[in-house]
Amino acid sequence: MPSKYKVLLVGSGALGVVAAYTLEYNGFAEVTVVVRSGYKKASTEGYKIDSIQFGKIESWKPSRVVPNVEEAIANGEVYDYIFTSVKNLPDSPTPCEQILEPVLKANTKATVILCQNGLDIEKPFLEKFPGHVILSCVSLIGCTNIDCVVNQMTPDNVQIGVFENPTIKDKEEAERKLDEFISIYKMENGKNVVKKDVNPRLTRWQKLVYNAAINTSTALTDLDCSRAAMAGCKESIWRPIMREIYAIAKSDGYILPPDLEENMLRISDGLFYTPSMLVDVRLNRMVEVEVIVGNPLRIAQRNGVDAPHLSMTYHLLKMVQFRIMEKQKIITVDDSVREFKNPDAQDNVL
């Protein structure tokens, strides 16, 4: 065991900051954090953290803060783990695998940890970076990061497993890397929950029960969870979408626990919690519409599962995404052109 593992963490949202703090708090890792937005403040003032898990920290900085992955490897740095909690946006100009390409090409033995929402997120990595061990990390945590102020309302609860990976010949090595990371992330005092995930795809379907219904609808309505529930959405919107996820998962070979639906319907009761997608919309940032809604819908289409509520949610979020991308000048619209051509015609089949 090395004196300290070298971890590169890409994605300095609330979840990423909590993960970086946990790794350094445990004392087994030296963390370099890539901060693409808010780099100046993070690198000079650090993060103010108010955490149910760690208490109040007025100013904290990881071992190293860099503005991009290129800077993280500028001096030939070698990392044991690449932990990414950056938003997974395959419809953006720089999808996640493109962001990580420089560091993964320079660190051919690094293990990749995808701590992100959604389904089928590993597939671009399997294709682009064969031979890397790729771990799935599914987090259930209530936390926000706004302008380097992190509020953690619920304890960190993660499940970490090995994505099925035909490009890896040594399956035992993949399991060893999994056990190793769990050992450096799990806190001895039990303040976080870290479980070994023997079926990552099932776990991701389970989290989609929440994300596809609650994360999406709060973003569309600009209401936090409790206010959305007060408005009557549990039975009219959340439950129907959840049941569609159950049906699509079953068509994919995964039976979800019967009590999960009720648990997810109640999980945010009384918290007035703002889910990640709503935070992104309020901050005019792109949302994870494709990995949370688009990919399950494509599975539904292939397997002949009817999902009208999820389909409507998807197309409404695509409109929100269009608005955000136009505001960010990722796309431009020439108002003088009267003839309309659909640039995304393949989505019309959903």
GROMACS .gro file of C-alpha atoms in nm:
model
  350
    1MET     CA    1   0.000   0.000   0.000
    2PRO     CA    2   0.143   0.339  -0.099
    3SER     CA    3   0.182   0.612   0.162
    4LYS     CA    4  -0.108   0.792  -0.003
    5TYR     CA    5  -0.310   0.713  -0.312
    6LYS     CA    6  -0.318   0.979  -0.581
    7VAL     CA    7  -0.674   1.068  -0.676
    8LEU     CA    8  -0.782   1.310  -0.948
    9LEU     CA    9  -1.135   1.429  -0.888
   10VAL     CA   10  -1.314   1.586  -1.184
   11GLY     CA   11  -1.639   1.759  -1.098
   12SER     CA   12  -1.639   2.004  -0.810
   13GLY     CA   13  -2.011   2.011  -0.742
   14ALA     CA   14  -2.140   1.936  -0.395
   15LEU     CA   15  -2.103   1.561  -0.432
   16GLY     CA   16  -1.747   1.597  -0.562
   17VAL     CA   17  -1.642   1.829  -0.280
   18VAL     CA   18  -1.784   1.590  -0.019
   19ALA     CA   19  -1.601   1.300  -0.185
   20ALA     CA   20  -1.272   1.492  -0.196
   21TYR     CA   21  -1.306   1.598   0.166
   22THR     CA   22  -1.387   1.241   0.271
   23LEU     CA   23  -1.081   1.098   0.096
   24GLU     CA   24  -0.846   1.348   0.255
   25TYR     CA   25  -1.021   1.332   0.594
   26ASN     CA   26  -0.959   0.956   0.602
   27GLY     CA   27  -0.590   1.022   0.540
   28PHE     CA   28  -0.531   0.761   0.269
   29ALA     CA   29  -0.542   0.984  -0.036
   30GLU     CA   30  -0.399   1.304  -0.178
   31VAL     CA   31  -0.665   1.463  -0.394
   32THR     CA   32  -0.626   1.696  -0.691
   33VAL     CA   33  -0.960   1.859  -0.776
   34VAL     CA   34  -1.041   1.995  -1.120
   35VAL     CA   35  -1.255   2.308  -1.076
   36ARG     CA   36  -1.368   2.431  -1.415
   37SER     CA   37  -1.620   2.685  -1.283
   38GLY     CA   38  -1.528   2.892  -0.981
   39TYR     CA   39  -1.159   2.803  -0.996
   40LYS     CA   40  -1.036   3.140  -0.867
   41LYS     CA   41  -1.246   3.131  -0.551
   42ALA     CA   42  -1.186   2.760  -0.484
   43SER     CA   43  -0.811   2.793  -0.524
   44THR     CA   44  -0.777   3.107  -0.310
   45GLU     CA   45  -1.053   3.098  -0.049
   46GLY     CA   46  -1.143   2.730  -0.056
   47TYR     CA   47  -1.483   2.582   0.032
   48LYS     CA   48  -1.712   2.665   0.320
   49ILE     CA   49  -1.879   2.341   0.428
   50ASP     CA   50  -2.182   2.291   0.651
   51SER     CA   51  -2.217   1.914   0.678
   52ILE     CA   52  -2.429   1.676   0.880
   53GLN     CA   53  -2.135   1.438   0.841
   54PHE     CA   54  -1.838   1.661   0.922
   55GLY     CA   55  -1.981   1.967   1.095
   56LYS     CA   56  -1.894   2.323   0.995
   57ILE     CA   57  -1.568   2.397   0.815
   58GLU     CA   58  -1.506   2.764   0.742
   59SER     CA   59  -1.241   2.718   0.473
   60TRP     CA   60  -1.112   2.396   0.320
   61LYS     CA   61  -0.896   2.331   0.017
   62PRO     CA   62  -0.788   1.993  -0.118
   63SER     CA   63  -0.419   1.913  -0.165
   64ARG     CA   64  -0.430   2.070  -0.509
   65VAL     CA   65  -0.681   2.267  -0.716
   66VAL     CA   66  -0.643   2.295  -1.095
   67PRO     CA   67  -0.863   2.456  -1.362
   68ASN     CA   68  -0.861   2.161  -1.606
   69VAL     CA   69  -0.735   1.806  -1.655
   70GLU     CA   70  -0.450   1.925  -1.876
   71GLU     CA   71  -0.306   2.119  -1.582
   72ALA     CA   72  -0.351   1.814  -1.361
   73ILE     CA   73  -0.103   1.616  -1.575
   74ALA     CA   74   0.120   1.903  -1.691
   75ASN     CA   75   0.418   1.777  -1.492
   76GLY     CA   76   0.370   1.410  -1.564
   77GLU     CA   77   0.155   1.339  -1.259
   78VAL     CA   78   0.038   0.979  -1.222
   79TYR     CA   79  -0.295   0.900  -1.058
   80ASP     CA   80  -0.425   0.576  -0.911
   81TYR     CA   81  -0.789   0.677  -0.941
   82ILE     CA   82  -0.982   0.918  -1.162
   83PHE     CA   83  -1.304   1.001  -0.977
   84THR     CA   84  -1.552   1.187  -1.192
   85SER     CA   85  -1.867   1.349  -1.061
   86VAL     CA   86  -1.896   1.599  -1.345
   87LYS     CA   87  -2.240   1.612  -1.506
   88ASN     CA   88  -2.278   1.345  -1.773
   89LEU     CA   89  -2.387   1.543  -2.080
   90PRO     CA   90  -2.348   1.345  -2.403
   91ASP     CA   91  -2.539   1.620  -2.588
   92SER     CA   92  -2.289   1.889  -2.483
   93PRO     CA   93  -1.993   2.013  -2.689
   94THR     CA   94  -1.756   1.836  -2.446
   95PRO     CA   95  -1.901   1.505  -2.324
   96CYS     CA   96  -1.748   1.343  -2.018
   97GLU     CA   97  -1.521   1.099  -2.201
   98GLN     CA   98  -1.374   1.387  -2.400
   99ILE     CA   99  -1.304   1.586  -2.082
  100LEU     CA  100  -1.115   1.290  -1.933
  101GLU     CA  101  -0.934   1.186  -2.251
  102PRO     CA  102  -0.602   1.367  -2.180
  103VAL     CA  103  -0.560   1.223  -1.833
  104LEU     CA  104  -0.670   0.870  -1.926
  105LYS     CA  105  -0.432   0.858  -2.220
  106ALA     CA  106  -0.151   0.973  -1.989
  107ASN     CA  107  -0.255   0.737  -1.708
  108THR     CA  108  -0.320   0.407  -1.884
  109LYS     CA  109  -0.341   0.209  -1.559
  110ALA     CA  110  -0.569   0.446  -1.370
  111THR     CA  111  -0.902   0.317  -1.244
  112VAL     CA  112  -1.202   0.530  -1.347
  113ILE     CA  113  -1.487   0.588  -1.102
  114LEU     CA  114  -1.808   0.721  -1.257
  115CYS     CA  115  -2.004   0.881  -0.973
  116GLN     CA  116  -2.278   1.013  -1.196
  117ASN     CA  117  -2.647   0.974  -1.259
  118GLY     CA  118  -2.805   0.771  -1.531
  119LEU     CA  119  -2.791   0.450  -1.727
  120ASP     CA  120  -2.538   0.324  -1.985
  121ILE     CA  121  -2.292   0.597  -1.888
  122GLU     CA  122  -2.001   0.352  -1.903
  123LYS     CA  123  -2.045   0.261  -2.270
  124PRO     CA  124  -1.853   0.557  -2.422
  125PHE     CA  125  -1.564   0.483  -2.184
  126LEU     CA  126  -1.553   0.113  -2.273
  127GLU     CA  127  -1.529   0.208  -2.638
  128LYS     CA  128  -1.281   0.494  -2.603
  129PHE     CA  129  -1.059   0.364  -2.322
  130PRO     CA  130  -1.040  -0.017  -2.341
  131GLY     CA  131  -0.841  -0.184  -2.067
  132HIS     CA  132  -0.922   0.064  -1.791
  133VAL     CA  133  -1.104  -0.067  -1.486
  134ILE     CA  134  -1.427   0.134  -1.467
  135LEU     CA  135  -1.623   0.146  -1.143
  136SER     CA  136  -1.983   0.252  -1.089
  137CYS     CA  137  -2.053   0.476  -0.791
  138VAL     CA  138  -2.416   0.552  -0.710
  139SER     CA  139  -2.464   0.813  -0.441
  140LEU     CA  140  -2.770   0.892  -0.232
  141ILE     CA  141  -2.690   1.223  -0.071
  142GLY     CA  142  -2.864   1.554  -0.017
  143CYS     CA  143  -2.615   1.832  -0.078
  144THR     CA  144  -2.567   2.154  -0.271
  145ASN     CA  145  -2.270   2.366  -0.375
  146ILE     CA  146  -2.341   2.726  -0.464
  147ASP     CA  147  -2.043   2.956  -0.513
  148CYS     CA  148  -1.809   2.734  -0.306
  149VAL     CA  149  -2.055   2.707  -0.018
  150VAL     CA  150  -2.142   2.340   0.037
  151ASN     CA  151  -2.445   2.232   0.239
  152GLN     CA  152  -2.475   1.859   0.311
  153MET     CA  153  -2.816   1.774   0.458
  154THR     CA  154  -2.798   1.392   0.458
  155PRO     CA  155  -2.505   1.153   0.517
  156ASP     CA  156  -2.308   1.019   0.222
  157ASN     CA  157  -2.444   0.680   0.113
  158VAL     CA  158  -2.272   0.518  -0.184
  159GLN     CA  159  -2.271   0.185  -0.362
  160ILE     CA  160  -1.959   0.108  -0.562
  161GLY     CA  161  -1.920  -0.179  -0.806
  162VAL     CA  162  -1.745  -0.290  -1.123
  163PHE     CA  163  -1.913  -0.217  -1.454
  164GLU     CA  164  -1.933  -0.518  -1.683
  165ASN     CA  165  -1.631  -0.467  -1.906
  166PRO     CA  166  -1.534  -0.705  -2.187
  167THR     CA  167  -1.208  -0.511  -2.244
  168ILE     CA  168  -1.074  -0.626  -1.904
  169LYS     CA  169  -0.915  -0.971  -1.900
  170ASP     CA  170  -0.814  -0.978  -1.535
  171LYS     CA  171  -1.145  -0.968  -1.349
  172GLU     CA  172  -0.972  -1.029  -1.017
  173GLU     CA  173  -0.765  -0.711  -1.066
  174ALA     CA  174  -1.086  -0.515  -1.120
  175GLU     CA  175  -1.228  -0.654  -0.795
  176ARG     CA  176  -0.905  -0.572  -0.614
  177LYS     CA  177  -0.920  -0.209  -0.731
  178LEU     CA  178  -1.282  -0.193  -0.617
  179ASP     CA  179  -1.200  -0.325  -0.270
  180GLU     CA  180  -0.902  -0.090  -0.248
  181PHE     CA  181  -1.106   0.221  -0.322
  182ILE     CA  182  -1.380   0.119  -0.080
  183SER     CA  183  -1.114   0.082   0.190
  184ILE     CA  184  -0.987   0.438   0.142
  185TYR     CA  185  -1.332   0.597   0.110
  186LYS     CA  186  -1.517   0.426   0.395
  187MET     CA  187  -1.498   0.611   0.727
  188GLU     CA  188  -1.409   0.411   1.036
  189ASN     CA  189  -1.657   0.592   1.258
  190GLY     CA  190  -1.949   0.487   1.035
  191LYS     CA  191  -2.040   0.842   0.939
  192ASN     CA  192  -2.074   0.740   0.575
  193VAL     CA  193  -2.223   0.427   0.422
  194VAL     CA  194  -2.009   0.258   0.158
  195LYS     CA  195  -2.134  -0.070   0.016
  196LYS     CA  196  -1.989  -0.305  -0.242
  197ASP     CA  197  -2.231  -0.318  -0.533
  198VAL     CA  198  -2.257  -0.663  -0.690
  199ASN     CA  199  -2.507  -0.550  -0.954
  200PRO     CA  200  -2.438  -0.189  -1.064
  201ARG     CA  201  -2.695  -0.188  -1.344
  202LEU     CA  202  -2.973  -0.290  -1.105
  203THR     CA  203  -2.864  -0.019  -0.864
  204ARG     CA  204  -2.876   0.238  -1.142
  205TRP     CA  205  -3.227   0.132  -1.239
  206GLN     CA  206  -3.326   0.175  -0.875
  207LYS     CA  207  -3.192   0.529  -0.856
  208LEU     CA  208  -3.370   0.614  -1.180
  209VAL     CA  209  -3.698   0.558  -0.997
  210TYR     CA  210  -3.616   0.882  -0.812
  211ASN     CA  211  -3.425   1.073  -1.077
  212ALA     CA  212  -3.655   1.011  -1.373
  213ALA     CA  213  -3.960   1.125  -1.176
  214ILE     CA  214  -3.856   1.373  -0.907
  215ASN     CA  215  -3.532   1.524  -1.036
  216THR     CA  216  -3.690   1.594  -1.374
  217SER     CA  217  -4.029   1.729  -1.268
  218THR     CA  218  -3.887   1.969  -1.010
  219ALA     CA  219  -3.656   2.106  -1.280
  220LEU     CA  220  -3.949   2.154  -1.517
  221THR     CA  221  -4.165   2.332  -1.257
  222ASP     CA  222  -3.898   2.521  -1.059
  223LEU     CA  223  -4.031   2.375  -0.733
  224ASP     CA  224  -3.831   2.198  -0.464
  225CYS     CA  225  -3.941   1.847  -0.362
  226SER     CA  226  -4.169   1.946  -0.076
  227ARG     CA  227  -4.342   2.224  -0.268
  228ALA     CA  228  -4.392   1.994  -0.567
  229ALA     CA  229  -4.547   1.733  -0.335
  230MET     CA  230  -4.773   1.998  -0.180
  231ALA     CA  231  -4.889   2.082  -0.533
  232GLY     CA  232  -5.011   1.723  -0.574
  233CYS     CA  233  -4.750   1.576  -0.804
  234LYS     CA  234  -4.690   1.251  -0.614
  235GLU     CA  235  -4.990   1.071  -0.758
  236SER     CA  236  -5.034   1.265  -1.081
  237ILE     CA  237  -4.672   1.272  -1.201
  238TRP     CA  238  -4.419   1.094  -0.982
  239ARG     CA  239  -4.594   0.760  -0.936
  240PRO     CA  240  -4.685   0.713  -1.306
  241ILE     CA  241  -4.326   0.784  -1.414
  242MET     CA  242  -4.189   0.552  -1.145
  243ARG     CA  243  -4.413   0.269  -1.265
  244GLU     CA  244  -4.291   0.320  -1.619
  245ILE     CA  245  -3.933   0.287  -1.496
  246TYR     CA  246  -4.032  -0.037  -1.322
  247ALA     CA  247  -4.173  -0.170  -1.651
  248ILE     CA  248  -3.872  -0.064  -1.861
  249ALA     CA  249  -3.629  -0.213  -1.607
  250LYS     CA  250  -3.824  -0.542  -1.618
  251SER     CA  251  -3.794  -0.545  -1.996
  252ASP     CA  252  -3.418  -0.504  -1.950
  253GLY     CA  253  -3.406  -0.806  -1.718
  254TYR     CA  254  -3.418  -0.629  -1.380
  255ILE     CA  255  -3.694  -0.662  -1.121
  256LEU     CA  256  -3.705  -0.362  -0.888
  257PRO     CA  257  -3.803  -0.404  -0.521
  258PRO     CA  258  -4.178  -0.349  -0.466
  259ASP     CA  259  -4.126  -0.111  -0.171
  260LEU     CA  260  -3.881   0.114  -0.358
  261GLU     CA  261  -4.161   0.317  -0.516
  262GLU     CA  262  -4.308   0.425  -0.182
  263ASN     CA  263  -3.965   0.487  -0.033
  264MET     CA  264  -3.869   0.718  -0.318
  265LEU     CA  265  -4.202   0.900  -0.301
  266ARG     CA  266  -4.133   0.981   0.066
  267ILE     CA  267  -3.754   1.020   0.065
  268SER     CA  268  -3.756   1.402   0.052
  269ASP     CA  269  -4.061   1.465   0.271
  270GLY     CA  270  -4.010   1.773   0.486
  271LEU     CA  271  -3.662   1.852   0.353
  272PHE     CA  272  -3.757   2.123   0.101
  273TYR     CA  273  -3.468   1.973  -0.094
  274THR     CA  274  -3.358   2.111  -0.432
  275PRO     CA  275  -3.256   1.821  -0.660
  276SER     CA  276  -2.950   1.854  -0.882
  277MET     CA  277  -3.138   1.906  -1.206
  278LEU     CA  278  -3.338   2.194  -1.058
  279VAL     CA  279  -3.014   2.349  -0.928
  280ASP     CA  280  -2.871   2.327  -1.281
  281VAL     CA  281  -3.176   2.490  -1.440
  282ARG     CA  282  -3.170   2.773  -1.189
  283LEU     CA  283  -2.802   2.830  -1.262
  284ASN     CA  284  -2.856   2.809  -1.639
  285ARG     CA  285  -2.648   2.489  -1.670
  286MET     CA  286  -2.719   2.198  -1.900
  287VAL     CA  287  -2.913   1.909  -1.748
  288GLU     CA  288  -2.857   1.533  -1.763
  289VAL     CA  289  -3.163   1.468  -1.977
  290GLU     CA  290  -3.007   1.201  -2.201
  291VAL     CA  291  -2.861   0.969  -1.936
  292ILE     CA  292  -3.153   1.002  -1.692
  293VAL     CA  293  -3.446   1.000  -1.936
  294GLY     CA  294  -3.323   0.949  -2.292
  295ASN     CA  295  -3.136   0.622  -2.240
  296PRO     CA  296  -3.422   0.450  -2.050
  297LEU     CA  297  -3.663   0.568  -2.318
  298ARG     CA  298  -3.448   0.418  -2.592
  299ILE     CA  299  -3.453   0.087  -2.406
  300ALA     CA  300  -3.832   0.115  -2.378
  301GLN     CA  301  -3.857   0.171  -2.751
  302ARG     CA  302  -3.636  -0.127  -2.833
  303ASN     CA  303  -3.830  -0.354  -2.598
  304GLY     CA  304  -4.180  -0.236  -2.688
  305VAL     CA  305  -4.263  -0.077  -2.352
  306ASP     CA  306  -4.512   0.210  -2.354
  307ALA     CA  307  -4.388   0.506  -2.146
  308PRO     CA  308  -4.599   0.813  -2.228
  309HIS     CA  309  -4.524   1.005  -1.905
  310LEU     CA  310  -4.151   0.955  -1.940
  311SER     CA  311  -4.167   1.047  -2.308
  312MET     CA  312  -4.346   1.373  -2.233
  313THR     CA  313  -4.093   1.451  -1.961
  314TYR     CA  314  -3.809   1.384  -2.203
  315HIS     CA  315  -3.938   1.616  -2.473
  316LEU     CA  316  -4.017   1.895  -2.228
  317LEU     CA  317  -3.665   1.869  -2.085
  318LYS     CA  318  -3.522   1.876  -2.437
  319MET     CA  319  -3.696   2.210  -2.479
  320VAL     CA  320  -3.546   2.335  -2.152
  321GLN     CA  321  -3.206   2.209  -2.268
  322PHE     CA  322  -3.248   2.398  -2.595
  323ARG     CA  323  -3.322   2.718  -2.404
  324ILE     CA  324  -3.017   2.672  -2.181
  325MET     CA  325  -2.787   2.591  -2.473
  326GLU     CA  326  -2.905   2.900  -2.657
  327LYS     CA  327  -2.844   3.118  -2.350
  328GLN     CA  328  -2.496   2.969  -2.317
  329LYS     CA  329  -2.440   3.036  -2.691
  330ILE     CA  330  -2.374   2.667  -2.752
  331ILE     CA  331  -2.635   2.691  -3.025
  332THR     CA  332  -2.753   2.996  -3.215
  333VAL     CA  333  -3.087   3.070  -3.372
  334ASP     CA  334  -3.121   3.305  -3.665
  335ASP     CA  335  -3.464   3.462  -3.618
  336SER     CA  336  -3.461   3.589  -3.975
  337VAL     CA  337  -3.473   3.236  -4.119
  338ARG     CA  338  -3.834   3.129  -4.170
  339GLU     CA  339  -3.772   2.773  -4.289
  340PHE     CA  340  -3.736   2.528  -3.997
  341LYS     CA  341  -3.524   2.215  -4.015
  342ASN     CA  342  -3.516   1.980  -3.718
  343PRO     CA  343  -3.149   1.920  -3.624
  344ASP     CA  344  -3.243   1.633  -3.391
  345ALA     CA  345  -3.480   1.434  -3.604
  346GLN     CA  346  -3.374   1.097  -3.463
  347ASP     CA  347  -3.543   1.186  -3.135
  348ASN     CA  348  -3.882   1.211  -3.306
  349VAL     CA  349  -3.920   0.835  -3.281
  350LEU     CA  350  -3.944   0.850  -2.901
   0.00000   0.00000   0.00000
